[in-house]
Amino acid sequence: SAVTANRGTIYDRNGKVLAESASVNTVVCNPKKITSYKDSEGNVSDIAANTISDKLSEILGMDRDEIYKLVTKDRSYQVIKKRITVEQTDEIKKLKDSSVDKKMAELFSGVYFELDSKRFYSYSIASQLIGFTGYDNNGLSGVEKTFDGPLSGKNGSILSLASAAGVDIDLEYEEANPAGKGADVVLTADETIQHLLEKHLENAVIEQQLKEGAAGIVMNPKTGEIYAMASKPDYDLNDPYSIDTFLKYAIDIKDNEELNGYDSDDADIKNKAIAAIRNKMWRNKAISDTYEPGSTFKIITAAVALEENVVNLDSQFYCSGYKQVADRTIRCHKRTGHGAETFVQGVENSCNPVFMELGLRVGGEKFMEYFKAFGFTEKTGIELIGESGSIYYKHKLSETDVATSSFGQGFSITPIQLITAVSAVINGGDLMKPHIVKEIRNDNGILKSYQPEIVNKVISKETSDMMKQILEGVVSSP
């Protein structure tokens, strides 16, 4: 019989256990032994099959007839239920104990236990990031899936002699091949920072009635290490198929398409809605969803303009509340305009006409060169399955394209692309490859270590220093 290997442990950067495996029992049987049971008169009887079905139905909470079908199959090995609780194990052990009831123990002699492995998530945070495992302990999403190979380990086995009928004939002979525990994965994530990020995201989704949820990332701009990554709504890692967490949000978020289907009396519509809800709550929005970055992209436009020397800190602008670009009138968010302002004031005011002017001074061709250099046309390559690419212009940019792009409209990128690019603006100009894993290790030491990796040099240190000063002013000025 097989002996399932314990998966490796997943830790946060400070050694806190985020996911671990523990040994649990699976209850199995030898149907051929059970169906060949003979009564006191030596006649083959179904008393063993019936007694086992009755008792296990009560203990395991399974349908009695379903158990009877399992224990009477024409085979010598059959799983009855995987990963039973300690309490269930103890109840079955009492039935097999001849010192408690010799007759019952005889009837239950064809029922056995096998060691299995069950995954536990200590904090049940970072659900989309960590991911979960399937019925056979295989990783189905997140880190659990990406690093399924090293985490899985090697299953073992126990070989024993049996007759053609499947009955053990030599209890003294057993050959054991021990299971090898999987390697451990240490993340760059910090449990405390992750917890705080999730708390604030949850409040934002509910307070702002965000029907599509929200995503957040905390990154070390110098190294590309992800300290936290979260999407809301999320789910309980210890019960990944339950949609209760999603429903908690949906109560506060009206007109939710999936929720409307969930309330349907039609079973097919309801099941489709549940499947859609699960896909939505399992999805890691931080790497898989694209969106128009809007004003957050102005950080990139400002850095490019400084790097290309089309502006300096004291350059003068005038905002009348709109800017005419080709045949379009494109408005500022402040309809009455900001009036006369310097470049720095324009950044602090998040003034659309200023950024449109910066983009046009840089020009479409050069703007697109920087767009690529900052990593917006390629996936970042973070070690997670499911990263999406961006949606951007394939054609030569017109003046209008440049103007709208300069304040983050007309194209879509992922949150992980944006935070990576913004980090380059303030870390001295290096575009770092984002990474979520610090190291993979086992009892013998570190198998693989992940070091900071520079993908590209996008702006000079001088431009980066100026941008840090400007951006600090944006949040500190009254």
Tab-separated table of C-alpha atoms in Angstrom:
chain	number	residue	atom	x	y	z
A	1	SER	CA	0.000	0.000	0.000
A	2	ALA	CA	1.085	3.577	-0.593
A	3	VAL	CA	2.397	5.878	2.117
A	4	THR	CA	1.806	9.533	1.238
A	5	ALA	CA	4.780	11.831	1.730
A	6	ASN	CA	4.300	14.929	3.858
A	7	ARG	CA	4.503	18.098	1.766
A	8	GLY	CA	7.174	20.578	2.671
A	9	THR	CA	6.330	23.498	4.930
A	10	ILE	CA	5.748	27.031	3.607
A	11	TYR	CA	7.211	29.753	5.853
A	12	ASP	CA	7.090	33.540	5.806
A	13	ARG	CA	10.391	35.461	5.750
A	14	ASN	CA	10.640	35.377	9.565
A	15	GLY	CA	10.059	31.651	9.948
A	16	LYS	CA	6.342	31.734	10.723
A	17	VAL	CA	4.587	28.605	9.455
A	18	LEU	CA	2.009	29.505	6.798
A	19	ALA	CA	1.303	25.984	5.487
A	20	GLU	CA	2.253	22.602	6.904
A	21	SER	CA	1.280	18.963	6.602
A	22	ALA	CA	0.368	16.587	9.379
A	23	SER	CA	-0.152	12.834	9.340
A	24	VAL	CA	-3.773	11.693	9.487
A	25	ASN	CA	-5.432	8.321	9.009
A	26	THR	CA	-7.277	7.073	5.962
A	27	VAL	CA	-9.592	4.128	6.620
A	28	VAL	CA	-9.336	1.306	4.049
A	29	CYS	CA	-10.562	-2.274	3.809
A	30	ASN	CA	-10.055	-5.634	2.097
A	31	PRO	CA	-13.508	-6.370	0.590
A	32	LYS	CA	-12.537	-9.951	-0.360
A	33	LYS	CA	-11.739	-10.701	3.257
A	34	ILE	CA	-14.964	-9.044	4.459
A	35	THR	CA	-17.210	-10.899	1.955
A	36	SER	CA	-15.536	-14.262	2.677
A	37	TYR	CA	-16.345	-14.040	6.417
A	38	LYS	CA	-17.826	-17.272	7.762
A	39	ASP	CA	-20.324	-17.502	10.616
A	40	SER	CA	-20.100	-19.898	13.573
A	41	GLU	CA	-21.471	-22.715	11.448
A	42	GLY	CA	-18.813	-22.199	8.780
A	43	ASN	CA	-21.099	-20.646	6.181
A	44	VAL	CA	-20.125	-17.539	4.215
A	45	SER	CA	-22.098	-14.639	5.688
A	46	ASP	CA	-22.619	-10.933	4.995
A	47	ILE	CA	-22.718	-10.141	8.726
A	48	ALA	CA	-19.260	-8.514	8.583
A	49	ALA	CA	-20.233	-6.301	5.639
A	50	ASN	CA	-23.496	-5.249	7.286
A	51	THR	CA	-21.953	-4.597	10.713
A	52	ILE	CA	-19.077	-2.578	9.232
A	53	SER	CA	-21.510	-0.535	7.092
A	54	ASP	CA	-23.772	0.216	10.065
A	55	LYS	CA	-20.983	1.208	12.454
A	56	LEU	CA	-18.874	3.224	9.994
A	57	SER	CA	-21.940	5.069	8.761
A	58	GLU	CA	-22.492	6.404	12.290
A	59	ILE	CA	-18.818	7.225	12.931
A	60	LEU	CA	-17.893	8.712	9.541
A	61	GLY	CA	-21.204	10.401	8.726
A	62	MET	CA	-21.391	8.555	5.407
A	63	ASP	CA	-24.365	6.941	3.709
A	64	ARG	CA	-24.737	3.370	4.961
A	65	ASP	CA	-25.509	1.904	1.515
A	66	GLU	CA	-22.514	3.719	-0.009
A	67	ILE	CA	-20.204	2.064	2.542
A	68	TYR	CA	-21.793	-1.340	1.890
A	69	LYS	CA	-21.024	-1.006	-1.850
A	70	LEU	CA	-17.387	-0.189	-1.046
A	71	VAL	CA	-16.802	-3.030	1.412
A	72	THR	CA	-18.375	-5.647	-0.888
A	73	LYS	CA	-16.495	-4.796	-4.114
A	74	ASP	CA	-14.700	-7.635	-5.917
A	75	ARG	CA	-11.216	-6.488	-4.976
A	76	SER	CA	-8.679	-6.798	-2.171
A	77	TYR	CA	-8.077	-3.089	-1.495
A	78	GLN	CA	-10.591	-0.241	-1.163
A	79	VAL	CA	-10.431	3.232	0.367
A	80	ILE	CA	-13.501	3.979	2.503
A	81	LYS	CA	-12.712	7.543	3.593
A	82	LYS	CA	-9.602	9.666	3.415
A	83	ARG	CA	-8.194	11.842	6.196
A	84	ILE	CA	-10.518	11.025	9.049
A	85	THR	CA	-10.381	12.881	12.356
A	86	VAL	CA	-8.563	11.720	15.495
A	87	GLU	CA	-11.942	11.126	17.158
A	88	GLN	CA	-13.158	8.976	14.237
A	89	THR	CA	-9.899	6.994	14.319
A	90	ASP	CA	-10.308	6.299	18.042
A	91	GLU	CA	-13.901	5.107	17.585
A	92	ILE	CA	-12.882	2.650	14.856
A	93	LYS	CA	-9.877	1.453	16.879
A	94	LYS	CA	-12.230	0.516	19.726
A	95	LEU	CA	-14.222	-1.671	17.316
A	96	LYS	CA	-11.017	-3.429	16.246
A	97	ASP	CA	-9.829	-3.958	19.824
A	98	SER	CA	-10.451	-7.606	20.831
A	99	SER	CA	-10.047	-6.712	24.517
A	100	VAL	CA	-13.157	-4.526	24.223
A	101	ASP	CA	-15.304	-6.863	22.115
A	102	LYS	CA	-13.712	-9.982	20.619
A	103	LYS	CA	-16.609	-10.708	18.229
A	104	MET	CA	-16.685	-7.112	16.913
A	105	ALA	CA	-12.907	-7.119	16.445
A	106	GLU	CA	-13.239	-10.274	14.368
A	107	LEU	CA	-15.883	-8.646	12.144
A	108	PHE	CA	-13.661	-5.573	11.715
A	109	SER	CA	-10.474	-7.538	10.932
A	110	GLY	CA	-10.774	-6.550	7.262
A	111	VAL	CA	-10.719	-2.824	8.074
A	112	TYR	CA	-7.355	-1.045	8.361
A	113	PHE	CA	-5.730	2.376	8.634
A	114	GLU	CA	-3.218	3.983	6.303
A	115	LEU	CA	-1.187	7.050	7.111
A	116	ASP	CA	-2.062	9.984	4.883
A	117	SER	CA	-1.087	13.640	4.887
A	118	LYS	CA	-3.363	16.652	5.315
A	119	ARG	CA	-2.523	20.301	4.675
A	120	PHE	CA	-3.131	22.903	7.402
A	121	TYR	CA	-2.840	26.687	7.026
A	122	SER	CA	-1.901	28.329	10.315
A	123	TYR	CA	-3.032	31.898	9.656
A	124	SER	CA	-5.320	31.446	6.621
A	125	ILE	CA	-3.939	34.633	5.077
A	126	ALA	CA	-2.581	35.360	1.585
A	127	SER	CA	-4.958	32.746	0.196
A	128	GLN	CA	-4.447	33.503	-3.510
A	129	LEU	CA	-0.703	33.848	-3.001
A	130	ILE	CA	-0.173	30.604	-1.061
A	131	GLY	CA	-2.873	28.596	-2.860
A	132	PHE	CA	-4.212	25.218	-1.799
A	133	THR	CA	-3.851	21.500	-2.470
A	134	GLY	CA	-6.193	18.907	-3.917
A	135	TYR	CA	-7.534	15.639	-2.620
A	136	ASP	CA	-4.278	13.889	-3.522
A	137	ASN	CA	-2.105	16.588	-1.888
A	138	ASN	CA	-1.135	18.103	-5.238
A	139	GLY	CA	-0.839	21.884	-5.478
A	140	LEU	CA	-3.772	23.454	-7.324
A	141	SER	CA	-2.973	27.186	-7.165
A	142	GLY	CA	-0.515	29.820	-5.954
A	143	VAL	CA	2.836	28.847	-4.451
A	144	GLU	CA	1.433	25.372	-3.736
A	145	LYS	CA	1.079	24.812	-7.506
A	146	THR	CA	4.136	26.712	-8.767
A	147	PHE	CA	6.420	24.823	-6.385
A	148	ASP	CA	4.460	21.566	-6.331
A	149	GLY	CA	7.541	19.593	-7.414
A	150	PRO	CA	9.883	20.449	-4.519
A	151	LEU	CA	7.022	20.628	-1.986
A	152	SER	CA	5.587	17.206	-2.864
A	153	GLY	CA	8.376	14.933	-1.713
A	154	LYS	CA	8.450	11.241	-2.566
A	155	ASN	CA	5.702	8.785	-1.658
A	156	GLY	CA	6.680	5.562	0.083
A	157	SER	CA	5.104	2.116	0.219
A	158	ILE	CA	4.588	-0.947	2.388
A	159	LEU	CA	4.744	-4.311	0.598
A	160	SER	CA	3.204	-7.398	2.213
A	161	LEU	CA	2.496	-10.947	1.036
A	162	ALA	CA	-1.116	-11.847	0.248
A	163	SER	CA	-2.968	-14.776	-1.267
A	164	ALA	CA	-4.850	-14.578	-4.562
A	165	ALA	CA	-7.945	-13.724	-2.534
A	166	GLY	CA	-6.139	-10.758	-1.048
A	167	VAL	CA	-5.745	-12.227	2.408
A	168	ASP	CA	-2.457	-11.565	4.222
A	169	ILE	CA	-0.564	-14.873	4.503
A	170	ASP	CA	2.614	-13.824	6.281
A	171	LEU	CA	2.229	-11.025	8.799
A	172	GLU	CA	5.941	-11.305	9.589
A	173	TYR	CA	6.943	-10.249	6.086
A	174	GLU	CA	6.731	-6.559	5.301
A	175	GLU	CA	9.017	-4.413	3.228
A	176	ALA	CA	8.810	-0.681	3.877
A	177	ASN	CA	10.032	2.060	1.540
A	178	PRO	CA	9.769	5.202	3.660
A	179	ALA	CA	8.189	8.345	2.258
A	180	GLY	CA	10.511	11.325	1.782
A	181	LYS	CA	9.224	14.675	3.061
A	182	GLY	CA	9.058	17.483	0.542
A	183	ALA	CA	11.363	20.482	0.600
A	184	ASP	CA	10.370	23.638	2.499
A	185	VAL	CA	9.665	26.943	0.739
A	186	VAL	CA	10.515	30.220	2.485
A	187	LEU	CA	8.618	33.209	1.115
A	188	THR	CA	9.720	36.847	1.060
A	189	ALA	CA	6.284	37.704	2.490
A	190	ASP	CA	5.922	38.998	6.051
A	191	GLU	CA	2.888	37.657	7.930
A	192	THR	CA	2.377	40.883	9.918
A	193	ILE	CA	2.525	43.155	6.855
A	194	GLN	CA	0.267	40.726	4.980
A	195	HIS	CA	-2.277	40.822	7.799
A	196	LEU	CA	-2.339	44.648	7.833
A	197	LEU	CA	-2.675	44.858	4.044
A	198	GLU	CA	-5.616	42.435	4.056
A	199	LYS	CA	-7.337	44.312	6.872
A	200	HIS	CA	-7.188	47.650	5.006
A	201	LEU	CA	-8.163	46.080	1.660
A	202	GLU	CA	-11.179	44.430	3.252
A	203	ASN	CA	-12.335	47.749	4.706
A	204	ALA	CA	-11.860	49.458	1.342
A	205	VAL	CA	-13.910	46.868	-0.566
A	206	ILE	CA	-16.831	47.098	1.854
A	207	GLU	CA	-16.768	50.870	2.466
A	208	GLN	CA	-16.349	51.799	-1.195
A	209	GLN	CA	-18.763	49.094	-2.472
A	210	LEU	CA	-16.137	47.736	-4.868
A	211	LYS	CA	-18.048	45.184	-6.951
A	212	GLU	CA	-14.888	43.844	-8.588
A	213	GLY	CA	-12.944	43.713	-5.321
A	214	ALA	CA	-9.439	45.077	-4.814
A	215	ALA	CA	-5.779	44.055	-4.865
A	216	GLY	CA	-2.742	45.297	-2.990
A	217	ILE	CA	1.013	44.652	-3.060
A	218	VAL	CA	3.803	45.710	-0.690
A	219	MET	CA	7.254	45.476	-2.294
A	220	ASN	CA	10.807	46.303	-1.264
A	221	PRO	CA	11.778	48.629	-4.151
A	222	LYS	CA	15.501	47.921	-3.763
A	223	THR	CA	15.287	44.121	-4.003
A	224	GLY	CA	11.966	43.346	-5.679
A	225	GLU	CA	10.947	41.194	-2.686
A	226	ILE	CA	7.184	40.980	-2.152
A	227	TYR	CA	6.388	41.599	1.530
A	228	ALA	CA	2.631	41.216	1.036
A	229	MET	CA	0.198	40.475	-1.780
A	230	ALA	CA	-3.557	40.253	-1.347
A	231	SER	CA	-6.812	40.212	-3.286
A	232	LYS	CA	-10.299	40.697	-1.894
A	233	PRO	CA	-12.695	38.955	-1.809
A	234	ASP	CA	-10.600	35.938	-0.852
A	235	TYR	CA	-11.277	32.565	0.757
A	236	ASP	CA	-10.439	30.302	3.694
A	237	LEU	CA	-7.366	28.238	2.813
A	238	ASN	CA	-8.510	25.496	5.180
A	239	ASP	CA	-11.851	25.291	3.341
A	240	PRO	CA	-11.063	26.514	-0.202
A	241	TYR	CA	-14.323	25.400	-1.807
A	242	SER	CA	-16.522	27.281	0.673
A	243	ILE	CA	-17.918	30.562	-0.691
A	244	ASP	CA	-18.876	31.927	2.744
A	245	THR	CA	-16.114	34.556	2.727
A	246	PHE	CA	-17.233	35.818	-0.689
A	247	LEU	CA	-20.836	36.022	0.475
A	248	LYS	CA	-19.766	38.125	3.461
A	249	TYR	CA	-18.509	40.779	1.027
A	250	ALA	CA	-21.386	40.346	-1.379
A	251	ILE	CA	-23.912	41.280	1.322
A	252	ASP	CA	-22.447	44.793	1.175
A	253	ILE	CA	-21.878	44.855	-2.582
A	254	LYS	CA	-25.136	45.187	-4.477
A	255	ASP	CA	-25.945	44.004	-8.010
A	256	ASN	CA	-23.314	41.286	-7.933
A	257	GLU	CA	-23.730	39.138	-11.037
A	258	GLU	CA	-22.479	35.913	-9.420
A	259	LEU	CA	-24.636	36.461	-6.324
A	260	ASN	CA	-27.775	36.908	-8.411
A	261	GLY	CA	-27.146	33.513	-9.992
A	262	TYR	CA	-26.439	31.975	-6.610
A	263	ASP	CA	-29.920	32.954	-5.416
A	264	SER	CA	-31.553	31.208	-8.388
A	265	ASP	CA	-33.961	28.288	-7.884
A	266	ASP	CA	-32.561	26.663	-11.031
A	267	ALA	CA	-29.868	24.134	-9.981
A	268	ASP	CA	-27.807	24.616	-13.174
A	269	ILE	CA	-27.774	28.406	-12.825
A	270	LYS	CA	-26.919	28.124	-9.129
A	271	ASN	CA	-24.053	25.673	-9.779
A	272	LYS	CA	-22.646	27.875	-12.539
A	273	ALA	CA	-22.813	30.849	-10.169
A	274	ILE	CA	-20.945	28.912	-7.453
A	275	ALA	CA	-18.254	27.928	-9.982
A	276	ALA	CA	-17.938	31.584	-11.086
A	277	ILE	CA	-17.704	32.735	-7.455
A	278	ARG	CA	-14.942	30.208	-6.746
A	279	ASN	CA	-12.953	31.273	-9.805
A	280	LYS	CA	-13.302	34.895	-8.746
A	281	MET	CA	-12.239	34.336	-5.127
A	282	TRP	CA	-9.337	32.045	-6.109
A	283	ARG	CA	-8.032	34.559	-8.692
A	284	ASN	CA	-4.936	36.532	-7.718
A	285	LYS	CA	-5.977	39.970	-8.991
A	286	ALA	CA	-2.535	41.426	-8.217
A	287	ILE	CA	-0.961	39.445	-11.067
A	288	SER	CA	-3.904	38.234	-13.165
A	289	ASP	CA	-6.133	41.304	-13.650
A	290	THR	CA	-5.344	44.235	-15.936
A	291	TYR	CA	-6.712	47.744	-15.437
A	292	GLU	CA	-6.152	51.325	-16.552
A	293	PRO	CA	-3.671	52.704	-14.016
A	294	GLY	CA	-4.964	56.278	-14.291
A	295	SER	CA	-3.136	58.925	-12.285
A	296	THR	CA	-0.726	56.444	-10.704
A	297	PHE	CA	0.964	56.257	-14.121
A	298	LYS	CA	1.810	59.978	-13.893
A	299	ILE	CA	4.810	58.935	-11.760
A	300	ILE	CA	6.259	57.199	-14.828
A	301	THR	CA	5.470	60.106	-17.171
A	302	ALA	CA	7.143	62.599	-14.823
A	303	ALA	CA	10.265	60.422	-14.516
A	304	VAL	CA	10.525	60.001	-18.299
A	305	ALA	CA	10.125	63.759	-18.882
A	306	LEU	CA	12.916	64.554	-16.400
A	307	GLU	CA	15.172	61.854	-17.851
A	308	GLU	CA	14.646	63.220	-21.377
A	309	ASN	CA	15.334	66.795	-20.188
A	310	VAL	CA	12.070	68.142	-21.610
A	311	VAL	CA	11.282	69.665	-18.199
A	312	ASN	CA	12.995	70.805	-15.021
A	313	LEU	CA	11.744	71.436	-11.492
A	314	ASP	CA	10.963	75.093	-12.199
A	315	SER	CA	9.372	74.746	-15.653
A	316	GLN	CA	6.190	76.818	-15.932
A	317	PHE	CA	2.755	75.592	-17.060
A	318	TYR	CA	-0.746	76.968	-17.220
A	319	CYS	CA	-3.911	74.886	-16.699
A	320	SER	CA	-7.209	76.382	-17.881
A	321	GLY	CA	-9.124	73.230	-17.009
A	322	TYR	CA	-8.554	71.477	-20.349
A	323	LYS	CA	-6.064	70.979	-23.183
A	324	GLN	CA	-6.785	70.857	-26.891
A	325	VAL	CA	-4.969	67.925	-28.505
A	326	ALA	CA	-5.503	67.464	-32.235
A	327	ASP	CA	-9.295	67.456	-32.622
A	328	ARG	CA	-10.031	66.584	-28.990
A	329	THR	CA	-10.634	68.698	-25.918
A	330	ILE	CA	-9.279	66.724	-22.951
A	331	ARG	CA	-10.242	68.031	-19.534
A	332	CYS	CA	-8.417	68.248	-16.228
A	333	HIS	CA	-10.029	66.669	-13.178
A	334	LYS	CA	-10.306	70.248	-11.866
A	335	ARG	CA	-12.778	71.736	-14.344
A	336	THR	CA	-11.985	75.352	-13.370
A	337	GLY	CA	-8.264	74.724	-13.925
A	338	HIS	CA	-5.186	75.055	-11.722
A	339	GLY	CA	-3.957	78.266	-13.343
A	340	ALA	CA	-0.212	79.007	-13.395
A	341	GLU	CA	1.924	76.249	-11.818
A	342	THR	CA	5.446	74.890	-11.887
A	343	PHE	CA	6.258	71.326	-12.912
A	344	VAL	CA	6.517	70.278	-9.253
A	345	GLN	CA	3.168	71.938	-8.465
A	346	GLY	CA	1.660	70.211	-11.505
A	347	VAL	CA	2.751	66.845	-10.108
A	348	GLU	CA	1.415	67.730	-6.652
A	349	ASN	CA	-1.901	68.821	-8.229
A	350	SER	CA	-2.005	65.691	-10.452
A	351	CYS	CA	-2.845	68.124	-13.265
A	352	ASN	CA	-3.827	66.373	-16.499
A	353	PRO	CA	-2.830	69.218	-18.893
A	354	VAL	CA	0.695	69.310	-17.395
A	355	PHE	CA	1.152	65.572	-17.973
A	356	MET	CA	-0.325	65.730	-21.458
A	357	GLU	CA	2.201	68.443	-22.298
A	358	LEU	CA	5.030	66.312	-20.852
A	359	GLY	CA	3.973	63.320	-22.938
A	360	LEU	CA	3.779	65.379	-26.120
A	361	ARG	CA	7.219	66.887	-25.466
A	362	VAL	CA	8.671	63.380	-25.074
A	363	GLY	CA	6.886	62.235	-28.266
A	364	GLY	CA	5.131	58.994	-29.189
A	365	GLU	CA	8.201	57.041	-30.287
A	366	LYS	CA	10.291	57.843	-27.216
A	367	PHE	CA	7.259	57.416	-24.926
A	368	MET	CA	6.800	53.873	-26.268
A	369	GLU	CA	10.504	53.095	-25.789
A	370	TYR	CA	10.196	53.918	-22.083
A	371	PHE	CA	6.884	52.073	-21.832
A	372	LYS	CA	8.759	48.940	-22.922
A	373	ALA	CA	11.849	49.710	-20.825
A	374	PHE	CA	9.727	49.962	-17.660
A	375	GLY	CA	8.413	46.445	-18.355
A	376	PHE	CA	4.848	47.248	-19.367
A	377	THR	CA	4.877	45.127	-22.542
A	378	GLU	CA	6.046	41.894	-20.876
A	379	LYS	CA	5.088	39.782	-17.907
A	380	THR	CA	7.321	40.375	-14.887
A	381	GLY	CA	8.130	36.676	-14.519
A	382	ILE	CA	7.234	36.508	-10.823
A	383	GLU	CA	7.273	32.882	-9.609
A	384	LEU	CA	3.500	32.437	-9.671
A	385	ILE	CA	1.292	30.710	-12.217
A	386	GLY	CA	-1.445	32.851	-13.766
A	387	GLU	CA	0.333	36.148	-14.481
A	388	SER	CA	-1.352	38.138	-17.263
A	389	GLY	CA	0.243	40.386	-19.846
A	390	SER	CA	-0.776	43.979	-20.527
A	391	ILE	CA	-3.062	45.444	-23.182
A	392	TYR	CA	-1.332	48.309	-24.987
A	393	TYR	CA	-1.115	50.084	-28.338
A	394	LYS	CA	0.225	47.997	-31.223
A	395	HIS	CA	0.237	50.921	-33.659
A	396	LYS	CA	2.318	54.090	-33.797
A	397	LEU	CA	1.028	56.484	-31.146
A	398	SER	CA	-0.938	59.511	-32.302
A	399	GLU	CA	-0.825	62.786	-30.381
A	400	THR	CA	-4.116	61.877	-28.735
A	401	ASP	CA	-2.779	58.431	-27.772
A	402	VAL	CA	0.256	60.031	-26.139
A	403	ALA	CA	-1.852	62.657	-24.350
A	404	THR	CA	-4.260	60.146	-22.788
A	405	SER	CA	-1.502	57.625	-22.060
A	406	SER	CA	0.461	60.271	-20.144
A	407	PHE	CA	-2.167	60.185	-17.376
A	408	GLY	CA	-2.732	56.423	-17.521
A	409	GLN	CA	-5.686	55.937	-19.848
A	410	GLY	CA	-6.067	53.976	-23.079
A	411	PHE	CA	-4.055	50.896	-22.023
A	412	SER	CA	-4.239	48.264	-19.285
A	413	ILE	CA	-1.506	46.803	-17.080
A	414	THR	CA	-1.324	44.546	-14.037
A	415	PRO	CA	-0.747	45.754	-10.464
A	416	ILE	CA	2.522	43.782	-10.308
A	417	GLN	CA	3.790	45.571	-13.445
A	418	LEU	CA	2.940	48.970	-11.998
A	419	ILE	CA	4.546	48.494	-8.577
A	420	THR	CA	7.674	47.105	-10.236
A	421	ALA	CA	7.922	50.150	-12.519
A	422	VAL	CA	7.240	52.672	-9.729
A	423	SER	CA	9.881	50.951	-7.585
A	424	ALA	CA	12.397	51.587	-10.373
A	425	VAL	CA	11.538	55.297	-10.271
A	426	ILE	CA	12.572	55.585	-6.617
A	427	ASN	CA	15.297	52.953	-6.178
A	428	GLY	CA	17.937	54.643	-8.295
A	429	GLY	CA	16.540	53.598	-11.666
A	430	ASP	CA	16.790	49.797	-11.605
A	431	LEU	CA	13.845	47.740	-12.830
A	432	MET	CA	13.898	44.758	-10.470
A	433	LYS	CA	12.369	41.357	-11.134
A	434	PRO	CA	9.687	40.888	-8.466
A	435	HIS	CA	10.018	37.708	-6.448
A	436	ILE	CA	8.001	36.006	-3.747
A	437	VAL	CA	10.309	33.125	-2.773
A	438	LYS	CA	13.419	33.618	-0.669
A	439	GLU	CA	14.729	30.062	-0.680
A	440	ILE	CA	13.927	26.369	-1.004
A	441	ARG	CA	15.525	24.144	1.633
A	442	ASN	CA	15.423	20.721	3.245
A	443	ASP	CA	17.053	19.086	6.257
A	444	ASN	CA	20.409	19.094	4.464
A	445	GLY	CA	20.418	22.837	3.813
A	446	ILE	CA	19.468	25.370	1.141
A	447	LEU	CA	18.635	23.823	-2.241
A	448	LYS	CA	18.019	27.103	-4.058
A	449	SER	CA	18.306	30.732	-3.048
A	450	TYR	CA	16.608	33.603	-4.904
A	451	GLN	CA	18.678	36.778	-5.163
A	452	PRO	CA	17.660	40.285	-6.315
A	453	GLU	CA	17.776	40.523	-10.110
A	454	ILE	CA	18.074	43.728	-12.142
A	455	VAL	CA	16.101	43.463	-15.394
A	456	ASN	CA	16.888	46.880	-16.814
A	457	LYS	CA	18.332	50.305	-16.018
A	458	VAL	CA	15.524	52.700	-16.931
A	459	ILE	CA	16.450	56.119	-15.522
A	460	SER	CA	19.502	57.720	-13.936
A	461	LYS	CA	20.129	57.968	-10.213
A	462	GLU	CA	19.845	61.772	-10.539
A	463	THR	CA	16.340	61.518	-12.025
A	464	SER	CA	15.395	58.966	-9.377
A	465	ASP	CA	16.591	61.265	-6.562
A	466	MET	CA	14.549	64.163	-7.973
A	467	MET	CA	11.459	61.960	-8.256
A	468	LYS	CA	11.790	60.833	-4.632
A	469	GLN	CA	11.925	64.474	-3.534
A	470	ILE	CA	8.884	65.384	-5.657
A	471	LEU	CA	6.813	62.409	-4.580
A	472	GLU	CA	7.572	63.033	-0.945
A	473	GLY	CA	6.276	66.572	-1.466
A	474	VAL	CA	3.047	65.212	-2.956
A	475	VAL	CA	2.134	63.529	0.342
A	476	SER	CA	3.688	66.035	2.749
A	477	SER	CA	2.584	69.364	1.228
A	478	PRO	CA	-0.659	70.837	2.661
